[in-house]
Short mmCIF file of C-alpha atoms in Angstrom, two decimals:
data_model
loop_
_atom_site.label_atom_id
_atom_site.label_comp_id
_atom_site.label_asym_id
_atom_site.label_seq_id
_atom_site.Cartn_x
_atom_site.Cartn_y
_atom_site.Cartn_z
CA UNK A 1487 119.74 113.13 108.30
CA UNK A 1488 115.99 112.58 108.68
CA UNK A 1489 113.28 114.99 109.76
CA UNK A 1490 109.61 114.58 110.62
CA UNK A 1491 107.00 116.73 108.87
CA UNK A 1492 103.24 116.85 108.54
CA UNK A 1493 101.73 114.73 105.76
CA UNK A 1494 100.59 118.06 104.32
CA UNK A 1495 104.21 118.93 103.65
CA UNK A 1496 104.98 118.87 99.94
CA UNK A 1497 108.35 119.15 98.27
CA UNK A 1498 110.00 117.59 95.24
CA UNK A 1499 113.39 117.82 96.98
CA UNK A 1500 112.71 115.04 99.51
CA UNK A 1501 111.70 111.40 99.55
CA UNK A 1502 109.21 110.00 102.10
CA UNK A 1503 110.62 106.96 103.92
CA UNK A 1504 107.85 106.26 106.44
CA UNK A 1505 104.48 107.39 107.76
CA UNK A 1506 103.11 107.57 111.29
CA UNK A 1507 99.60 107.47 112.65
CA UNK A 1508 97.78 110.74 113.03
CA UNK A 1509 97.89 112.45 116.44
CA UNK A 1510 94.50 114.04 117.24
CA UNK A 1511 94.34 117.50 118.80
CA UNK A 1512 92.13 118.25 121.79
CA UNK A 1513 91.01 121.10 124.04
CA UNK A 1514 91.60 120.66 127.77
CA UNK A 1515 89.28 121.83 130.57
CA UNK A 1516 89.62 122.00 134.34
CA UNK A 1517 87.65 119.48 136.46
CA UNK A 1518 85.23 122.26 137.48
CA UNK A 1519 84.32 123.04 133.85
CA UNK A 1520 82.34 119.91 132.99
CA UNK A 1521 79.32 121.88 131.76
CA UNK A 1522 81.52 124.05 129.57
CA UNK A 1523 83.23 120.92 128.21
CA UNK A 1524 79.87 119.39 127.27
CA UNK A 1525 78.76 122.62 125.58
CA UNK A 1526 82.06 122.82 123.71
CA UNK A 1527 81.79 119.24 122.41
CA UNK A 1528 78.19 119.87 121.38
CA UNK A 1529 79.18 123.06 119.56
CA UNK A 1530 81.99 121.33 117.64
CA UNK A 1531 79.65 118.49 116.66
CA UNK A 1532 77.05 120.95 115.35
CA UNK A 1533 79.73 122.94 113.55
CA UNK A 1534 80.91 119.85 111.67
CA UNK A 1535 77.35 118.72 111.05
CA UNK A 1536 76.59 121.97 109.24
CA UNK A 1537 79.94 122.06 107.44
CA UNK A 1538 81.30 118.65 106.44
CA UNK A 1539 84.39 120.30 104.93
CA UNK A 1540 85.28 122.19 108.10
CA UNK A 1541 88.53 120.27 108.79
CA UNK A 1542 89.74 120.31 105.19
CA UNK A 1543 88.91 124.02 104.84
CA UNK A 1544 91.09 124.79 107.86
CA UNK A 1545 93.93 122.72 106.43
CA UNK A 1546 93.64 124.54 103.10
CA UNK A 1547 93.65 127.90 104.88
CA UNK A 1548 96.68 127.34 107.12
CA UNK A 1549 98.68 124.73 105.21
CA UNK A 1550 98.17 126.01 101.70
CA UNK A 1551 101.24 125.09 99.66
CA UNK A 1552 101.69 126.28 96.06
CA UNK A 1553 103.03 122.81 95.20
CA UNK A 1554 100.24 120.87 96.94
CA UNK A 1555 97.94 120.94 93.92
CA UNK A 1556 100.45 119.16 91.72
CA UNK A 1557 102.60 117.07 94.08
CA UNK A 1558 101.46 113.99 95.97
CA UNK A 1559 103.52 112.58 98.81
CA UNK A 1560 104.60 109.07 97.80
CA UNK A 1561 107.35 106.70 98.82
CA UNK A 1562 109.89 105.43 96.31
CA UNK A 1563 108.14 102.04 96.25
CA UNK A 1564 104.82 103.70 95.48
CA UNK A 1565 106.32 105.68 92.61
CA UNK A 1566 107.72 102.47 91.14
CA UNK A 1567 104.38 100.69 91.53
CA UNK A 1568 102.51 103.48 89.75
CA UNK A 1569 105.07 103.50 86.96
CA UNK A 1570 104.64 99.76 86.32
CA UNK A 1571 100.98 99.24 87.31
CA UNK A 1572 98.32 98.31 84.75
CA UNK A 1573 94.90 99.90 84.52
CA UNK A 1574 92.87 99.68 87.73
CA UNK A 1575 89.10 99.33 87.29
CA UNK A 1576 86.86 100.63 90.07
CA UNK A 1577 83.13 99.92 90.15
CA UNK A 1578 80.75 102.53 91.53
CA UNK A 1579 77.06 102.11 92.17
CA UNK A 1580 74.58 104.11 90.14
CA UNK A 1581 71.60 105.77 91.80
CA UNK A 1582 73.54 106.59 94.99
CA UNK A 1583 73.95 110.34 94.44
CA UNK A 1584 75.67 112.45 95.73
CA UNK A 1585 78.17 109.73 96.59
CA UNK A 1586 78.14 107.77 93.33
CA UNK A 1587 75.85 107.80 90.30
CA UNK A 1588 75.69 107.32 86.55
CA UNK A 1589 74.27 110.31 84.67
CA UNK A 1590 73.99 110.02 80.88
CA UNK A 1591 76.71 107.37 80.83
CA UNK A 1592 79.16 109.41 82.94
CA UNK A 1593 80.13 108.48 86.48
CA UNK A 1594 79.50 111.43 88.83
CA UNK A 1595 79.52 111.97 92.58
CA UNK A 1596 81.81 112.49 95.56
CA UNK A 1597 83.60 109.14 95.16
CA UNK A 1598 84.14 109.72 91.46
CA UNK A 1599 85.57 113.21 91.99
CA UNK A 1600 87.90 111.91 94.67
CA UNK A 1601 89.05 109.08 92.39
CA UNK A 1602 89.70 111.53 89.55
CA UNK A 1603 91.85 113.65 91.87
CA UNK A 1604 93.84 110.60 93.02
CA UNK A 1605 94.46 109.60 89.41
CA UNK A 1606 95.45 113.14 88.42
CA UNK A 1607 97.86 113.66 91.31
CA UNK A 1608 99.45 110.22 91.42
CA UNK A 1609 99.46 109.20 87.78
CA UNK A 1610 97.55 105.98 88.45
CA UNK A 1611 95.68 104.66 85.42
CA UNK A 1612 92.13 104.34 86.80
CA UNK A 1613 88.98 103.37 84.93
CA UNK A 1614 85.55 103.88 86.53
CA UNK A 1615 82.56 101.74 85.60
CA UNK A 1616 78.91 101.75 86.64
CA UNK A 1617 77.41 98.93 88.71
CA UNK A 1618 73.63 98.52 89.28
CA UNK A 1619 72.74 99.52 92.85
CA UNK A 1620 70.90 96.26 93.59
CA UNK A 1621 74.00 94.08 93.11
CA UNK A 1622 75.96 92.78 96.08
CA UNK A 1623 79.56 94.07 95.89
CA UNK A 1624 80.92 90.60 96.72
CA UNK A 1625 79.25 89.21 93.60
CA UNK A 1626 80.85 91.99 91.57
CA UNK A 1627 84.37 91.38 92.89
CA UNK A 1628 84.22 87.60 92.58
CA UNK A 1629 82.83 87.69 89.05
CA UNK A 1630 85.21 87.59 86.11
CA UNK A 1631 84.30 91.06 84.84
CA UNK A 1632 87.57 92.97 85.19
CA UNK A 1633 86.52 95.04 88.22
CA UNK A 1634 89.35 95.23 90.77
CA UNK A 1635 87.79 97.46 93.43
CA UNK A 1636 84.27 98.43 94.50
CA UNK A 1637 84.01 102.03 95.67
CA UNK A 1638 81.50 103.75 97.92
CA UNK A 1639 80.85 100.69 100.09
CA UNK A 1640 79.29 100.95 103.54
CA UNK A 1641 81.03 98.82 106.17
CA UNK A 1642 78.86 96.11 107.67
CA UNK A 1643 79.38 93.13 109.95
CA UNK A 1644 78.69 90.85 106.98
CA UNK A 1645 81.54 92.34 104.96
CA UNK A 1646 84.01 92.53 107.84
CA UNK A 1647 83.54 88.84 108.69
CA UNK A 1648 83.75 87.67 105.08
CA UNK A 1649 87.16 86.12 104.36
CA UNK A 1650 86.67 86.67 100.62
CA UNK A 1651 86.61 90.46 101.03
CA UNK A 1652 89.07 93.10 102.16
CA UNK A 1653 87.73 96.45 103.39
CA UNK A 1654 89.83 99.63 103.35
CA UNK A 1655 90.00 102.19 106.12
CA UNK A 1656 87.19 104.74 106.07
CA UNK A 1657 87.59 107.28 103.27
CA UNK A 1658 84.95 109.62 104.65
CA UNK A 1659 81.87 109.29 106.82
CA UNK A 1660 78.59 111.01 107.46
CA UNK A 1661 75.64 110.76 109.80
CA UNK A 1662 72.06 109.83 109.05
CA UNK A 1663 69.50 112.33 110.36
CA UNK A 1664 65.89 111.75 111.30
CA UNK A 1665 63.92 114.91 110.54
CA UNK A 1666 60.34 115.96 111.27
CA UNK A 1667 58.25 119.06 110.74
CA UNK A 1668 58.95 121.97 113.07
CA UNK A 1669 57.06 121.99 116.39
CA UNK A 1670 56.59 118.20 116.24
CA UNK A 1671 56.76 116.52 119.64
CA UNK A 1672 58.32 113.08 120.17
CA UNK A 1673 55.15 111.78 121.81
CA UNK A 1674 53.16 112.55 118.66
CA UNK A 1675 55.42 110.21 116.63
CA UNK A 1676 54.26 107.08 118.43
CA UNK A 1677 52.99 104.62 115.84
CA UNK A 1678 54.01 106.79 112.90
CA UNK A 1679 55.90 105.62 109.80
CA UNK A 1680 59.46 106.48 108.81
CA UNK A 1681 60.28 107.30 105.18
CA UNK A 1682 63.68 106.24 103.85
CA UNK A 1683 65.33 107.48 100.64
CA UNK A 1684 65.88 104.75 98.08
CA UNK A 1685 69.65 104.61 98.54
CA UNK A 1686 69.30 104.31 102.33
CA UNK A 1687 66.76 101.48 101.97
CA UNK A 1688 69.18 99.66 99.69
CA UNK A 1689 72.04 99.94 102.17
CA UNK A 1690 69.95 98.45 104.99
CA UNK A 1691 69.59 95.25 102.97
CA UNK A 1692 73.26 94.46 103.53
CA UNK A 1693 73.36 95.14 107.29
#
């Protein structure tokens, strides 16, 4: 009567009744292979560092479904909500490219593209607006300006402990890198200055 399938499964003939947490996949090594295990973990980390889309590319390669571009797996309750829901306004910071930005009056960036795909595949009526990058997201959400959601927000202890805010699960993540000129030794960096891009400097204000 009921069967379990991957969330990548797509079919218009079935209705989703529940979801379960993801089950991670691992590689297993013998107790004598600790060095090989460490090298393997390091290799996977470097592989993902150089290719942020590695996981999604593998899913596209092996789970490609001709219906997946048009169908989105939703429960009956979600379909009803989308059918009746009003316009949802999402604020995105400008000057935070490639994640979010405002170029010639048009919202562009990773978050914007993702939001456009969600709207296209689900039918949600989503409006995106630009928010100056020096404005605290709490001030935006508590103001009477019609913005329902702030996108592209970095989690911080301040936000998590604030009872006036609700933070979603992580949408995507990335690592900050400290880079120096080739052949630079760590000892030579003692007393040196660190340069931060403008968007990184802004984020540190809220931590």
